[in-house]
Short mmCIF file of C-alpha atoms in Angstrom, two decimals:
data_model
loop_
_atom_site.label_atom_id
_atom_site.label_comp_id
_atom_site.label_asym_id
_atom_site.label_seq_id
_atom_site.Cartn_x
_atom_site.Cartn_y
_atom_site.Cartn_z
CA MET L 1 -13.21 4.28 49.00
CA ALA L 2 -14.67 2.15 46.28
CA ALA L 3 -15.74 4.31 43.39
CA LEU L 4 -18.15 3.21 40.72
CA GLU L 5 -16.10 2.97 37.54
CA THR L 6 -17.51 3.21 34.03
CA MET L 7 -15.29 1.64 31.40
CA VAL L 8 -15.04 3.78 28.28
CA ARG L 9 -13.91 1.29 25.67
CA MET L 10 -12.50 1.76 22.19
CA GLY L 11 -14.75 4.13 20.22
CA GLU L 12 -17.03 4.88 23.19
CA LEU L 13 -17.70 8.02 25.23
CA ALA L 14 -19.38 8.73 28.55
CA VAL L 15 -20.37 11.81 30.53
CA SER L 16 -21.33 11.99 34.20
CA SER L 17 -22.21 14.32 37.04
CA ALA L 18 -22.51 11.60 39.68
CA PRO L 19 -20.34 12.09 42.81
CA GLY L 20 -18.12 9.07 43.51
CA HIS L 21 -18.16 8.12 39.85
CA LYS L 22 -15.02 7.51 37.79
CA LEU L 23 -14.65 7.31 34.03
CA VAL L 24 -11.88 4.94 32.93
CA SER L 25 -10.15 3.87 29.72
CA LEU L 26 -7.80 0.92 30.22
CA GLY L 27 -4.71 0.37 28.11
CA LEU L 28 -4.77 3.25 25.64
CA GLY L 29 -2.23 2.71 22.85
CA SER L 30 -2.50 4.85 19.74
CA CYS L 31 -6.00 5.89 20.84
CA ILE L 32 -6.57 9.12 22.77
CA GLY L 33 -8.44 9.30 26.03
CA LEU L 34 -9.88 12.83 26.00
CA ALA L 35 -11.28 14.07 29.30
CA LEU L 36 -13.36 17.25 29.36
CA LEU L 37 -13.95 18.69 32.82
CA ASP L 38 -16.28 21.30 34.27
CA ARG L 39 -14.62 21.61 37.66
CA ARG L 40 -17.19 23.97 39.12
CA MET L 41 -20.15 21.75 38.36
CA GLY L 42 -18.37 18.44 39.07
CA ILE L 43 -19.14 17.22 35.56
CA ALA L 44 -16.78 15.18 33.39
CA GLY L 45 -16.73 13.38 30.08
CA LEU L 46 -14.30 10.86 28.62
CA ALA L 47 -13.99 9.86 24.96
CA HIS L 48 -11.86 6.94 23.73
CA ILE L 49 -10.91 8.22 20.29
CA VAL L 50 -9.53 5.75 17.73
CA LEU L 51 -8.94 7.74 14.54
CA PRO L 52 -8.48 11.42 13.65
CA GLN L 53 -10.97 12.09 10.84
CA SER L 54 -14.11 10.41 9.62
CA GLN L 55 -13.37 11.57 6.05
CA GLY L 56 -17.02 11.29 5.19
CA HIS L 57 -17.28 7.62 6.10
CA ALA L 58 -20.84 6.82 7.04
CA GLN L 59 -20.34 4.68 10.09
CA ASP L 60 -22.46 2.85 12.62
CA ASN L 61 -20.26 4.34 15.31
CA PRO L 62 -19.16 7.95 14.71
CA ARG L 63 -17.71 8.15 18.24
CA LYS L 64 -14.45 6.53 17.22
CA PHE L 65 -13.50 9.61 15.14
CA ALA L 66 -12.08 12.76 16.79
CA ASP L 67 -14.04 15.10 14.49
CA LEU L 68 -17.39 13.48 15.36
CA ALA L 69 -16.79 12.35 18.95
CA ILE L 70 -15.82 15.76 20.34
CA PRO L 71 -18.93 17.69 19.19
CA GLU L 72 -21.10 14.83 20.46
CA MET L 73 -19.38 14.82 23.86
CA LEU L 74 -19.79 18.61 24.08
CA SER L 75 -23.50 18.41 23.48
CA GLU L 76 -23.88 15.56 25.99
CA LEU L 77 -21.91 17.52 28.59
CA GLU L 78 -24.04 20.60 28.03
CA GLY L 79 -27.09 18.39 28.26
CA ILE L 80 -26.23 17.52 31.88
CA GLY L 81 -25.40 21.10 32.86
CA ALA L 82 -21.77 21.71 31.92
CA HIS L 83 -20.77 25.12 30.59
CA ARG L 84 -18.56 25.09 27.55
CA ILE L 85 -16.71 28.22 28.64
CA ARG L 86 -15.50 26.46 31.80
CA LEU L 87 -14.38 23.20 30.18
CA GLU L 88 -10.78 22.07 30.51
CA ALA L 89 -9.25 19.24 28.49
CA VAL L 90 -6.83 16.47 29.46
CA LEU L 91 -5.27 14.23 26.80
CA VAL L 92 -3.78 10.78 27.45
CA GLY L 93 -2.52 8.23 24.89
CA GLY L 94 -1.51 8.67 21.27
CA ALA L 95 1.53 6.45 21.66
CA ALA L 96 3.55 4.78 18.91
CA MET L 97 3.43 1.27 20.37
CA PHE L 98 5.67 -0.38 17.82
CA ALA L 99 9.13 1.04 17.18
CA VAL L 100 9.16 -0.12 13.57
CA ALA L 101 5.77 1.18 12.62
CA ALA L 102 3.88 -0.92 10.12
CA ALA L 103 1.77 1.08 7.69
CA GLY L 104 -0.78 3.20 9.50
CA LEU L 105 0.47 2.49 13.02
CA GLU L 106 1.77 6.04 13.50
CA VAL L 107 -1.88 6.96 13.93
CA GLY L 108 -1.26 7.95 17.58
CA GLN L 109 0.45 11.17 16.63
CA ARG L 110 -2.22 12.04 14.07
CA ASN L 111 -4.90 11.42 16.69
CA GLU L 112 -3.30 13.87 19.09
CA GLU L 113 -2.92 16.55 16.42
CA ALA L 114 -6.54 16.17 15.35
CA VAL L 115 -7.85 16.38 18.91
CA ARG L 116 -5.74 19.47 19.65
CA ASP L 117 -6.91 21.17 16.44
CA ILE L 118 -10.56 20.59 17.26
CA LEU L 119 -10.17 21.75 20.88
CA ARG L 120 -8.47 24.91 19.63
CA SER L 121 -11.34 25.60 17.25
CA VAL L 122 -13.88 25.34 20.08
CA ARG L 123 -11.60 27.29 22.48
CA ILE L 124 -11.18 24.61 25.11
CA PRO L 125 -7.76 24.80 26.83
CA VAL L 126 -5.61 21.70 27.22
CA VAL L 127 -4.49 21.79 30.85
CA ALA L 128 -2.58 18.49 31.15
CA THR L 129 -1.30 15.76 28.84
CA ALA L 130 0.43 12.38 28.93
CA THR L 131 0.81 11.66 25.24
CA GLY L 132 3.22 10.30 22.64
CA GLY L 133 6.13 8.03 23.47
CA THR L 134 5.95 4.27 23.13
CA ARG L 135 4.05 3.19 26.25
CA GLY L 136 0.42 2.28 26.74
CA ARG L 137 -1.54 4.18 29.40
CA THR L 138 -4.67 3.94 31.53
CA ILE L 139 -6.66 7.10 32.36
CA ARG L 140 -8.98 7.53 35.35
CA VAL L 141 -11.19 10.60 35.74
CA ASP L 142 -12.87 11.34 39.08
CA VAL L 143 -16.08 13.10 38.12
CA ALA L 144 -16.72 15.08 41.32
CA SER L 145 -13.19 16.41 41.92
CA SER L 146 -11.90 16.56 38.30
CA GLU L 147 -8.84 14.60 39.43
CA VAL L 148 -7.21 12.76 36.52
CA THR L 149 -4.68 9.96 37.04
CA VAL L 150 -2.63 8.06 34.50
CA ARG L 151 -0.80 4.77 34.72
CA GLU L 152 1.76 3.21 32.38
CA ALA L 153 2.39 -0.53 32.06
CA GLY L 154 4.38 -1.76 35.06
CA GLY L 155 3.82 1.56 36.88
CA LYS L 156 1.48 3.03 39.46
CA ASP L 157 -1.30 5.59 39.16
CA SER L 158 0.15 9.10 39.11
CA GLU L 159 -1.72 12.35 39.36
CA LEU L 160 -1.95 14.20 36.07
CA LEU L 161 -4.45 16.84 37.15
CA ALA L 162 -5.08 17.63 40.80
CA GLY L 163 -8.60 17.26 42.04
CA SER L 164 -10.51 20.01 43.82
CA ARG L 165 -13.77 19.99 45.70
CA THR L 166 -16.54 22.21 44.51
CA LEU L 167 -17.94 24.13 47.46
CA GLU L 168 -20.77 25.74 45.60
CA VAL L 169 -24.13 24.12 45.85
CA ALA L 170 -25.81 23.85 42.49
CA ALA L 171 -28.80 26.16 42.43
CA MET H 1 -20.45 -6.22 5.18
CA SER H 2 -20.38 -6.02 8.93
CA GLN H 3 -22.01 -9.28 9.94
CA TYR H 4 -20.87 -12.75 9.02
CA THR H 5 -22.97 -15.88 8.80
CA GLU H 6 -22.12 -19.03 10.74
CA LEU H 7 -21.17 -20.70 7.45
CA GLN H 8 -18.73 -17.90 6.68
CA LEU H 9 -17.23 -18.00 10.16
CA ASP H 10 -16.86 -21.80 9.87
CA ALA H 11 -14.98 -21.38 6.61
CA LEU H 12 -12.73 -18.71 8.12
CA ARG H 13 -12.12 -20.98 11.12
CA GLU H 14 -11.07 -23.76 8.77
CA LEU H 15 -8.67 -21.38 7.00
CA ALA H 16 -7.26 -20.42 10.41
CA ASN H 17 -6.92 -24.10 11.27
CA ILE H 18 -4.84 -24.84 8.20
CA GLY H 19 -2.83 -21.62 8.62
CA SER H 20 -2.02 -22.30 12.24
CA GLY H 21 -1.17 -25.94 11.45
CA THR H 22 1.44 -24.72 8.99
CA ALA H 23 2.63 -22.11 11.50
CA SER H 24 3.01 -24.70 14.26
CA THR H 25 5.12 -26.90 11.99
CA ALA H 26 7.38 -23.93 11.28
CA LEU H 27 7.64 -23.05 14.99
CA SER H 28 8.36 -26.66 15.85
CA GLY H 29 11.20 -26.74 13.30
CA LEU H 30 12.62 -23.50 14.67
CA LEU H 31 12.54 -24.62 18.32
CA GLY H 32 13.29 -28.31 17.75
CA ARG H 33 10.29 -29.22 19.91
CA PRO H 34 6.76 -30.45 19.25
CA VAL H 35 4.11 -27.71 19.09
CA ASP H 36 0.38 -28.26 19.57
CA ILE H 37 -2.39 -26.04 18.26
CA SER H 38 -5.78 -25.35 19.74
CA VAL H 39 -8.98 -25.32 17.72
CA PRO H 40 -9.00 -21.77 16.32
CA LYS H 41 -11.74 -19.28 16.97
CA ALA H 42 -13.20 -16.95 14.38
CA GLU H 43 -15.10 -14.08 15.95
CA ALA H 44 -16.57 -10.94 14.49
CA LEU H 45 -16.83 -8.44 17.32
CA PRO H 46 -17.40 -4.70 17.72
CA PHE H 47 -14.04 -3.08 18.48
CA ALA H 48 -14.84 -2.36 22.11
CA GLU H 49 -15.62 -6.02 22.73
CA ALA H 50 -12.75 -7.29 20.61
CA VAL H 51 -10.18 -5.80 22.99
CA GLU H 52 -11.92 -7.41 25.96
CA ALA H 53 -12.05 -10.77 24.16
CA ALA H 54 -8.26 -10.68 23.78
CA GLY H 55 -7.79 -10.60 27.56
CA ASP H 56 -7.25 -8.37 30.60
CA ALA H 57 -6.52 -4.88 29.19
CA GLU H 58 -3.91 -4.10 31.84
CA ALA H 59 -2.11 -7.44 31.72
CA GLU H 60 1.48 -7.10 30.60
CA ILE H 61 2.08 -8.91 27.33
CA THR H 62 4.68 -9.11 24.60
CA GLY H 63 3.20 -8.40 21.19
CA ILE H 64 4.87 -9.16 17.88
CA VAL H 65 3.15 -7.49 14.95
CA LEU H 66 3.47 -8.00 11.20
CA GLY H 67 1.61 -5.93 8.66
CA LEU H 68 0.07 -7.60 5.61
CA ILE H 69 0.14 -5.98 2.21
CA GLY H 70 -1.05 -7.17 -1.17
CA ASP H 71 -4.44 -8.52 -2.18
CA MET H 72 -5.44 -8.54 1.48
CA ASN H 73 -4.31 -5.85 3.92
CA GLY H 74 -4.37 -6.51 7.62
CA THR H 75 -2.25 -7.37 10.62
CA VAL H 76 -0.88 -10.48 12.23
CA LEU H 77 -0.42 -10.18 15.99
CA LEU H 78 1.29 -12.72 18.21
CA LEU H 79 0.69 -12.30 21.94
CA VAL H 80 3.05 -13.96 24.39
CA PRO H 81 3.01 -13.59 28.19
CA PRO H 82 6.44 -12.21 29.23
CA PRO H 83 7.50 -15.41 31.09
CA ASP H 84 6.69 -17.42 27.96
CA ALA H 85 8.60 -14.92 25.81
CA ASP H 86 11.62 -15.52 28.09
CA LYS H 87 11.23 -19.28 27.59
CA LEU H 88 11.06 -18.87 23.81
CA CYS H 89 14.29 -16.83 23.87
CA ARG H 90 16.06 -19.49 25.92
CA MET H 91 14.88 -22.22 23.53
CA LEU H 92 16.63 -20.25 20.80
CA GLY H 93 19.76 -19.96 22.97
CA VAL H 94 19.27 -16.24 23.69
CA GLU H 95 19.08 -14.93 27.26
CA PRO H 96 15.89 -12.83 27.80
CA ASP H 97 17.85 -9.75 28.93
CA ASP H 98 20.22 -10.01 25.99
CA GLU H 99 20.14 -7.20 23.43
CA PHE H 100 19.15 -9.75 20.78
CA ALA H 101 16.12 -11.01 22.72
CA LEU H 102 13.65 -8.71 20.93
CA SER H 103 15.02 -9.57 17.52
CA ALA H 104 14.83 -13.28 18.42
CA LEU H 105 11.15 -12.82 19.27
CA GLY H 106 10.66 -10.79 16.12
CA GLU H 107 12.15 -13.66 14.14
CA ILE H 108 9.76 -16.12 15.75
CA GLY H 109 6.94 -13.79 14.77
CA ASN H 110 8.31 -13.52 11.28
CA ILE H 111 8.53 -17.27 10.73
CA VAL H 112 5.23 -18.15 12.39
CA GLY H 113 3.37 -15.26 10.74
CA SER H 114 4.86 -15.78 7.30
CA SER H 115 4.12 -19.50 7.23
CA TYR H 116 0.52 -18.83 8.30
CA ILE H 117 0.12 -16.15 5.66
CA ASN H 118 1.74 -18.23 2.93
CA ALA H 119 -0.66 -21.07 3.67
CA LEU H 120 -3.60 -18.68 3.54
CA ALA H 121 -2.36 -17.10 0.31
CA SER H 122 -1.85 -20.40 -1.48
CA MET H 123 -5.28 -21.69 -0.39
CA THR H 124 -7.07 -18.63 -1.68
CA GLY H 125 -4.87 -17.73 -4.65
CA MET H 126 -4.14 -14.30 -3.18
CA GLU H 127 -0.83 -12.53 -3.12
CA ILE H 128 -0.05 -11.40 0.41
CA GLU H 129 3.31 -10.27 1.76
CA PRO H 130 4.18 -9.72 5.42
CA THR H 131 6.08 -6.58 6.46
CA PRO H 132 9.05 -6.90 8.88
CA PRO H 133 8.08 -7.59 12.50
CA ALA H 134 7.91 -5.03 15.31
CA THR H 135 7.84 -5.97 18.98
CA ALA H 136 6.56 -4.30 22.15
CA THR H 137 5.95 -5.36 25.76
CA ASP H 138 3.14 -3.35 27.30
CA PHE H 139 -0.53 -3.36 28.37
CA LEU H 140 -2.41 -5.97 26.34
CA GLY H 141 -5.19 -3.45 25.69
CA ALA H 142 -2.78 -0.87 24.30
CA ILE H 143 -1.21 -3.36 21.92
CA VAL H 144 -4.48 -4.87 20.70
CA GLU H 145 -6.32 -1.55 20.25
CA THR H 146 -3.41 -0.12 18.28
CA VAL H 147 -3.60 -3.07 15.90
CA LEU H 148 -7.39 -2.81 15.65
CA ALA H 149 -7.17 0.95 14.99
CA GLY H 150 -5.47 0.06 11.72
CA ALA H 151 -8.64 -1.73 10.62
CA ALA H 152 -11.12 0.74 12.13
CA MET H 153 -11.44 3.19 9.24
CA ASN H 154 -13.68 1.02 7.11
CA GLY H 155 -15.83 -0.74 9.65
CA ASP H 156 -16.92 -1.13 13.22
CA VAL H 157 -16.47 -4.85 13.50
CA ALA H 158 -13.14 -6.62 13.93
CA LEU H 159 -12.80 -10.11 12.54
CA MET H 160 -10.33 -11.93 14.72
CA LEU H 161 -8.98 -15.34 13.81
CA ASP H 162 -7.46 -16.60 17.03
CA SER H 163 -5.28 -19.71 17.45
CA ASN H 164 -3.12 -20.92 20.28
CA LEU H 165 0.28 -22.49 19.73
CA VAL H 166 1.54 -24.47 22.72
CA VAL H 167 5.12 -25.71 23.00
CA GLU H 168 4.84 -29.19 24.51
CA ARG H 169 6.28 -29.80 27.99
CA GLU H 170 7.46 -26.19 28.23
CA ASP H 171 4.23 -24.59 29.51
CA CYS H 172 4.70 -21.95 26.87
CA SER H 173 2.00 -20.62 24.59
CA ILE H 174 1.59 -18.06 21.84
CA SER H 175 -1.74 -16.55 20.96
CA PHE H 176 -1.97 -15.87 17.25
CA LEU H 177 -4.39 -13.26 15.90
CA LEU H 178 -5.09 -12.40 12.28
CA VAL H 179 -7.00 -9.16 11.84
CA PRO H 180 -7.81 -8.53 8.18
CA ASP H 181 -9.10 -5.18 7.00
CA GLN H 182 -12.77 -5.12 6.07
CA GLY H 183 -12.04 -5.30 2.35
CA GLY H 184 -9.66 -8.18 2.98
CA VAL H 185 -12.33 -10.24 4.68
CA ASP H 186 -14.76 -9.71 1.82
CA LEU H 187 -12.13 -10.80 -0.68
CA LEU H 188 -11.22 -13.81 1.44
CA LEU H 189 -14.86 -14.88 1.53
CA SER H 190 -15.35 -14.31 -2.20
CA ARG H 191 -12.33 -16.54 -2.95
CA LEU H 192 -14.00 -19.20 -0.84
CA GLY H 193 -17.22 -18.72 -2.80
CA LEU H 194 -19.03 -17.49 0.31
CA ALA H 195 -19.31 -13.75 -0.25
#
C-alpha cells in the first residue's frame, strides 16, 4: 500500500487528518521528531525540532525551537479538529551523534528535556520514545491509525506505537 | 545577514578553493598519492534544504567533525562513503575493522581540516583553532543536521562551502563541508572587504 508521505524537514512541522497519509522525518540526529496524535479522530502532527529554547531570538522560522513549535503545532492540530485532552506524544531523536562532543553538540539531550518539560506543562502524556544514544533515526507517523515506526541506520522499521483503527464516524 | 550576494558567494568560493587546495596537498602527503579537488560550491540554503543538498538523508556515511573556535566559530565536516573510508584506512596501513580505524579516520580529518582552516585563517588574518576530531558512521541526514543545529541559533540559513577531494586511481572521495556560524560568515566577509 503506497502511502502519501509528507517530509517534515529540519525546523518544519506538519499536521494532517488525511487517511493514507504519513508524516516522515528522515535521519534525525540531535533533533527531535515530536509526534502528537489524536487517535480517536485520526489526526496527527509531526514537528522536527532543532533547538530547545528560542531565548528571545526573533527568527524567520520559529518552528525550529521547541518552545515555539509545540504551541504552534497544538493550535494547528486543534484547527483541524483534534482535541488537546486526547493528544498523546511520541518522541524520537535527541541523539549524541559524536562521541567526543564538540561544543554545543550535546544539544540532543537538551532538546529532549525541553520537549518533555513543555509537554508536561500542557498535560500531554508521552506514550512512547526512542531517544538518546548515539544513533540517527527516521520516524514515520501513519495519520489514520496513529501507528509510529522508527528506523536506525542499517536497521529496519520497527513499531514504536501500535496503530489502531478508529471505528467512530466523525459527526 | 541572511542573504548573500553573488559577489560574496564568489569570494567565499575562492576562499574554499584555496583552502581545499591546501587540504588536498596535506592529504596527498599523508597518503603518498595524488589528490584532485573539484571546483568548490558555496551555497546559502535554508536548513531544511541544506540537509537535502548534502545528499540522501538515509544513506549511510562516515562523518568526521571538527569544531572551530576563535575569531570564527563553526564546524568542519568531512563526509566519506563507508567503502571509501575503508580504502582510506588501508592506504594508511590500517585494516577497516581494526580498533584504530576510527582514530585513523579522525587523523585524516584532523590534518585535512586543520590545513584548510590554517589557509583560511592566514588569508583573512583571523585566529581560528580546530577542536579534536570526532567520528560517526550513521544516516547522512542525522550527521549533517546535528552539525547544522550548532549554527541554527543565530540564523535560518546555512552557508555551506563544499569541496570534493578525490584520491586519484583509487575511486575514493571525501566531501568537505565548512559551516561557519552566522557571525563567522559576517566577519569572514568583512575581512574580505565585502560585508
